Tab-separated table of C-alpha atoms in Angstrom:
chain	number	residue	atom	x	y	z
A	1	MET	CA	25.161	-37.929	-1.362
A	2	LYS	CA	25.475	-38.095	2.418
A	3	LYS	CA	27.486	-34.882	2.412
A	4	ARG	CA	24.800	-33.167	0.346
A	5	ILE	CA	22.038	-34.256	2.764
A	6	ILE	CA	24.022	-32.894	5.715
A	7	THR	CA	24.488	-29.598	3.886
A	8	VAL	CA	20.742	-29.304	3.233
A	9	LEU	CA	19.915	-30.070	6.866
A	10	LEU	CA	22.369	-27.470	8.108
A	11	THR	CA	20.824	-24.904	5.769
A	12	LEU	CA	17.359	-25.628	7.165
A	13	VAL	CA	18.605	-25.312	10.729
A	14	LEU	CA	20.096	-21.929	9.931
A	15	LEU	CA	16.853	-20.720	8.385
A	16	ILE	CA	14.579	-21.702	11.275
A	17	PRO	CA	15.670	-18.984	13.750
A	18	PHE	CA	14.940	-16.314	11.157
A	19	ALA	CA	11.544	-17.685	10.178
A	20	ALA	CA	10.235	-18.221	13.712
A	21	PRO	CA	10.237	-14.565	14.875
A	22	ALA	CA	8.320	-13.450	11.773
A	23	ALA	CA	5.652	-16.091	12.353
A	24	TYR	CA	5.511	-15.186	16.042
A	25	ALA	CA	5.080	-11.482	15.255
A	26	GLY	CA	2.310	-12.248	12.770
A	27	ASP	CA	0.365	-14.287	15.319
A	28	LEU	CA	0.858	-11.652	18.002
A	29	LEU	CA	-0.448	-8.883	15.785
A	30	GLU	CA	-3.748	-10.777	15.563
A	31	SER	CA	-3.996	-11.304	19.329
A	32	LYS	CA	-6.808	-9.409	21.031
A	33	ALA	CA	-4.655	-9.155	24.150
A	34	VAL	CA	-2.313	-6.753	22.348
A	35	TYR	CA	-5.123	-4.252	21.797
A	36	TYR	CA	-6.822	-4.372	25.192
A	37	THR	CA	-6.558	-1.403	27.566
A	38	ASP	CA	-7.148	-1.755	31.261
A	39	GLU	CA	-9.556	0.879	32.584
A	40	SER	CA	-6.909	2.001	35.081
A	41	ASP	CA	-4.735	3.031	32.107
A	42	TYR	CA	-7.477	5.038	30.375
A	43	MET	CA	-8.656	8.615	30.903
A	44	ASP	CA	-11.644	10.331	29.282
A	45	GLY	CA	-10.709	11.358	25.756
A	46	ASP	CA	-7.888	8.803	25.441
A	47	CYS	CA	-9.278	7.203	22.266
A	48	ILE	CA	-6.686	8.737	19.963
A	49	LEU	CA	-3.849	8.329	22.466
A	50	THR	CA	-4.780	4.652	22.798
A	51	ALA	CA	-4.878	4.214	19.016
A	52	THR	CA	-1.429	5.818	18.764
A	53	ARG	CA	-0.100	3.566	21.486
A	54	MET	CA	-1.333	0.502	19.588
A	55	MET	CA	0.308	1.785	16.411
A	56	ILE	CA	3.642	1.989	18.253
A	57	ARG	CA	3.047	-1.422	19.844
A	58	ARG	CA	2.535	-2.944	16.410
A	59	ALA	CA	5.734	-1.342	15.166
A	60	ALA	CA	7.607	-2.810	18.142
A	61	ILE	CA	6.117	-6.270	17.586
A	62	MET	CA	7.004	-6.170	13.888
A	63	ARG	CA	10.588	-5.586	14.962
A	64	ASN	CA	10.442	-8.486	17.452
A	65	LYS	CA	10.679	-6.213	20.482
A	66	ASN	CA	9.786	-8.223	23.564
A	67	ASP	CA	8.951	-5.156	25.657
A	68	TRP	CA	5.891	-4.123	23.598
A	69	SER	CA	3.598	-4.595	26.615
A	70	ALA	CA	5.485	-1.813	28.428
A	71	ILE	CA	4.089	0.661	25.884
A	72	THR	CA	1.083	1.937	27.839
A	73	ASN	CA	-1.084	5.035	27.834
A	74	ALA	CA	0.618	6.126	31.060
A	75	SER	CA	4.099	5.869	29.533
A	76	LEU	CA	3.049	7.539	26.275
A	77	ARG	CA	0.970	10.382	27.721
A	78	PRO	CA	3.801	12.700	28.915
A	79	GLU	CA	5.502	12.663	25.505
A	80	ALA	CA	2.441	12.604	23.269
A	81	THR	CA	-0.036	15.008	24.870
A	82	THR	CA	-0.422	18.460	26.328
A	83	ASP	CA	-3.485	19.385	28.349
A	84	GLY	CA	-4.930	15.996	27.375
A	85	LEU	CA	-4.661	16.668	23.624
A	86	LEU	CA	-2.508	14.618	21.274
A	87	LEU	CA	0.384	16.601	19.814
A	88	TYR	CA	0.748	16.865	16.059
A	89	SER	CA	4.173	15.267	16.339
A	90	PHE	CA	6.388	13.908	19.095
A	91	CYS	CA	9.123	11.431	19.973
A	92	TYR	CA	8.507	8.396	22.177
A	93	ARG	CA	11.176	6.059	23.511
A	94	SER	CA	10.817	2.472	24.624
A	95	GLY	CA	13.232	-0.437	24.905
A	96	GLY	CA	16.177	1.407	23.374
A	97	THR	CA	14.170	2.513	20.338
A	98	ALA	CA	12.914	5.981	19.437
A	99	TYR	CA	9.640	6.329	17.527
A	100	SER	CA	8.996	9.613	15.697
A	101	VAL	CA	5.281	10.278	15.198
A	102	ALA	CA	3.994	12.908	12.778
A	103	SER	CA	0.588	13.946	11.436
A	104	SER	CA	-1.090	15.212	8.304
A	105	HIS	CA	-4.505	15.847	6.736
A	106	PHE	CA	-6.481	13.747	4.282
A	107	THR	CA	-7.181	15.460	0.973
A	108	GLY	CA	-9.620	13.260	-0.938
A	109	GLU	CA	-13.380	13.708	-0.905
A	110	GLY	CA	-15.866	10.902	-0.361
A	111	SER	CA	-15.642	7.387	1.060
A	112	TYR	CA	-13.821	5.747	-1.844
A	113	ALA	CA	-11.168	8.453	-1.969
A	114	ARG	CA	-10.584	8.170	1.767
A	115	ILE	CA	-10.289	4.383	1.678
A	116	GLU	CA	-7.809	4.677	-1.186
A	117	GLU	CA	-5.788	7.058	0.977
A	118	PHE	CA	-5.896	4.552	3.850
A	119	GLU	CA	-4.637	1.803	1.555
A	120	ARG	CA	-1.840	3.912	0.095
A	121	LEU	CA	-0.614	5.033	3.511
A	122	LEU	CA	-0.693	1.491	4.902
A	123	LYS	CA	1.699	0.352	2.186
A	124	GLU	CA	4.200	2.819	3.623
A	125	HIS	CA	3.209	2.263	7.263
A	126	PRO	CA	2.178	-1.389	7.790
A	127	GLU	CA	2.022	-0.878	11.563
A	128	GLY	CA	-1.085	1.231	10.898
A	129	ILE	CA	-2.260	4.832	10.857
A	130	VAL	CA	-4.353	6.640	13.445
A	131	VAL	CA	-7.334	8.393	11.846
A	132	TRP	CA	-9.432	11.042	13.558
A	133	GLY	CA	-12.295	13.402	12.840
A	134	ILE	CA	-14.814	15.694	14.471
A	135	ASP	CA	-18.151	13.866	14.659
A	136	ALA	CA	-16.490	10.960	12.824
A	137	ALA	CA	-18.135	8.359	15.082
A	138	SER	CA	-21.532	7.581	16.520
A	139	THR	CA	-20.116	8.817	19.830
A	140	GLY	CA	-18.933	12.120	18.328
A	141	THR	CA	-15.313	13.164	17.865
A	142	HIS	CA	-13.241	10.005	17.776
A	143	GLY	CA	-10.123	8.284	16.457
A	144	VAL	CA	-9.130	4.682	15.706
A	145	LEU	CA	-6.129	2.756	14.419
A	146	VAL	CA	-6.553	1.573	10.828
A	147	VAL	CA	-4.402	-1.510	10.174
A	148	LYS	CA	-5.614	-3.019	6.904
A	149	VAL	CA	-7.712	-2.531	3.773
A	150	GLU	CA	-8.702	-5.779	2.084
A	151	ASN	CA	-10.977	-5.899	-0.969
A	152	GLY	CA	-12.205	-2.440	-0.109
A	153	VAL	CA	-12.994	-3.390	3.500
A	154	VAL	CA	-11.246	-1.331	6.190
A	155	TYR	CA	-10.083	-2.992	9.420
A	156	ALA	CA	-9.397	-0.996	12.551
A	157	MET	CA	-8.790	-1.104	16.302
A	158	ASP	CA	-11.333	0.956	18.238
A	159	SER	CA	-10.597	1.628	21.915
A	160	SER	CA	-14.353	1.715	22.563
A	161	TYR	CA	-14.424	-2.043	21.941
A	162	ASN	CA	-11.120	-2.891	23.625
A	163	MET	CA	-11.572	-1.763	27.191
A	164	GLY	CA	-13.523	-2.841	30.247
A	165	MET	CA	-15.898	-5.672	29.311
A	166	PHE	CA	-14.992	-5.443	25.605
A	167	SER	CA	-12.002	-7.092	23.928
A	168	GLU	CA	-12.741	-7.278	20.210
A	169	GLY	CA	-9.242	-6.584	18.878
A	170	ILE	CA	-9.178	-5.642	15.195
A	171	GLN	CA	-12.623	-5.253	13.616
A	172	LYS	CA	-14.187	-4.308	10.320
A	173	TRP	CA	-14.710	-0.550	10.120
A	174	SER	CA	-18.478	-1.120	10.033
A	175	ASP	CA	-18.303	-2.881	13.410
A	176	THR	CA	-16.501	0.008	15.113
A	177	THR	CA	-18.107	3.229	16.343
A	178	MET	CA	-16.794	5.107	13.280
A	179	LEU	CA	-19.216	6.400	10.653
A	180	ASP	CA	-18.394	7.164	7.004
A	181	PRO	CA	-14.615	6.998	6.375
A	182	SER	CA	-14.726	10.415	4.694
A	183	LEU	CA	-15.429	11.972	8.104
A	184	ALA	CA	-11.866	11.127	9.172
A	185	THR	CA	-9.950	14.322	8.398
A	186	ASP	CA	-6.560	13.885	10.081
A	187	TYR	CA	-4.077	11.081	10.632
A	188	TRP	CA	-0.963	10.235	12.627
A	189	TYR	CA	1.780	7.887	11.477
A	190	ILE	CA	5.262	6.748	12.469
A	191	SER	CA	7.653	8.831	10.420
A	192	ASP	CA	10.877	7.268	11.663
A	193	ILE	CA	12.183	4.515	13.932
A	194	THR	CA	15.767	4.758	15.188
A	195	PRO	CA	18.002	3.600	18.034
A	196	ASP	CA	17.377	5.840	21.025
A	197	GLY	CA	19.992	8.571	20.925
A	198	GLY	CA	18.326	11.848	21.727
A	199	VAL	CA	16.316	14.562	19.998
A	200	GLN	CA	17.268	17.015	17.284
A	201	ASN	CA	15.686	19.554	14.927
A	202	THR	CA	13.001	20.758	17.316
A	203	GLU	CA	10.667	23.402	15.910
A	204	ILE	CA	7.594	24.768	17.667
A	205	LYS	CA	4.745	26.355	15.735
A	206	ASP	CA	1.544	27.877	17.004
A	207	THR	CA	-1.582	26.310	15.524
A	208	PRO	CA	-5.234	26.874	16.496
A	209	TYR	CA	-6.545	23.524	15.274
A	210	PHE	CA	-6.380	21.736	18.613
A	211	ASN	CA	-5.842	24.973	20.527
A	212	THR	CA	-2.375	23.775	21.436
A	213	LEU	CA	1.188	23.866	20.159
A	214	ARG	CA	2.378	21.854	17.212
A	215	TYR	CA	5.722	20.277	17.906
A	216	ARG	CA	7.964	18.959	15.142
A	217	ILE	CA	10.492	16.582	16.671
A	218	THR	CA	12.938	14.198	15.052
A	219	CYS	CA	14.350	11.362	17.138
A	220	ILE	CA	17.936	10.240	16.640
């Protein structure tokens, strides 16, 4: 009996180190501090860059990366933008990890169809998806990070409410500056996460949508 008790205790001890990081990551993902951007790290038009940065931060936190706070707009900007516009796809490296980011277009029509698309994509990308649209917000063209759909309610991180005097963290879609979900036409997502080892399969295509180049990059 004594031997059995010792065996059970040893099993519990072995399980604790694996359970603790998951609980820690879960708590951190709810922390408003994770989603706050200092004004010194923000430039006009950085809403979608900021949302993308938070998507990558969440991916790092989910993988128990302790250097998530080093993922800033300043560090992301050179890899993710050209002339201040977010690239359709790019590779970003941080803490020995390479994050491949790609983009696509929504296809459904109407609010319900768009929310269903959000929910489906989040099952594949639990770190979130960045959604964007022309005149999609009360402020005009805007993008936010969608992180959850629960009972039909969309939750997102809006840089407009996570900078300067505001630090709201994740909010209901209705509390952000975004308007009807159907106005979000494009999205960005993390297509691959790998140990940092370089770049391969680079293809450049001309596209008029953002009046910039569309880069297709795969990190290895």
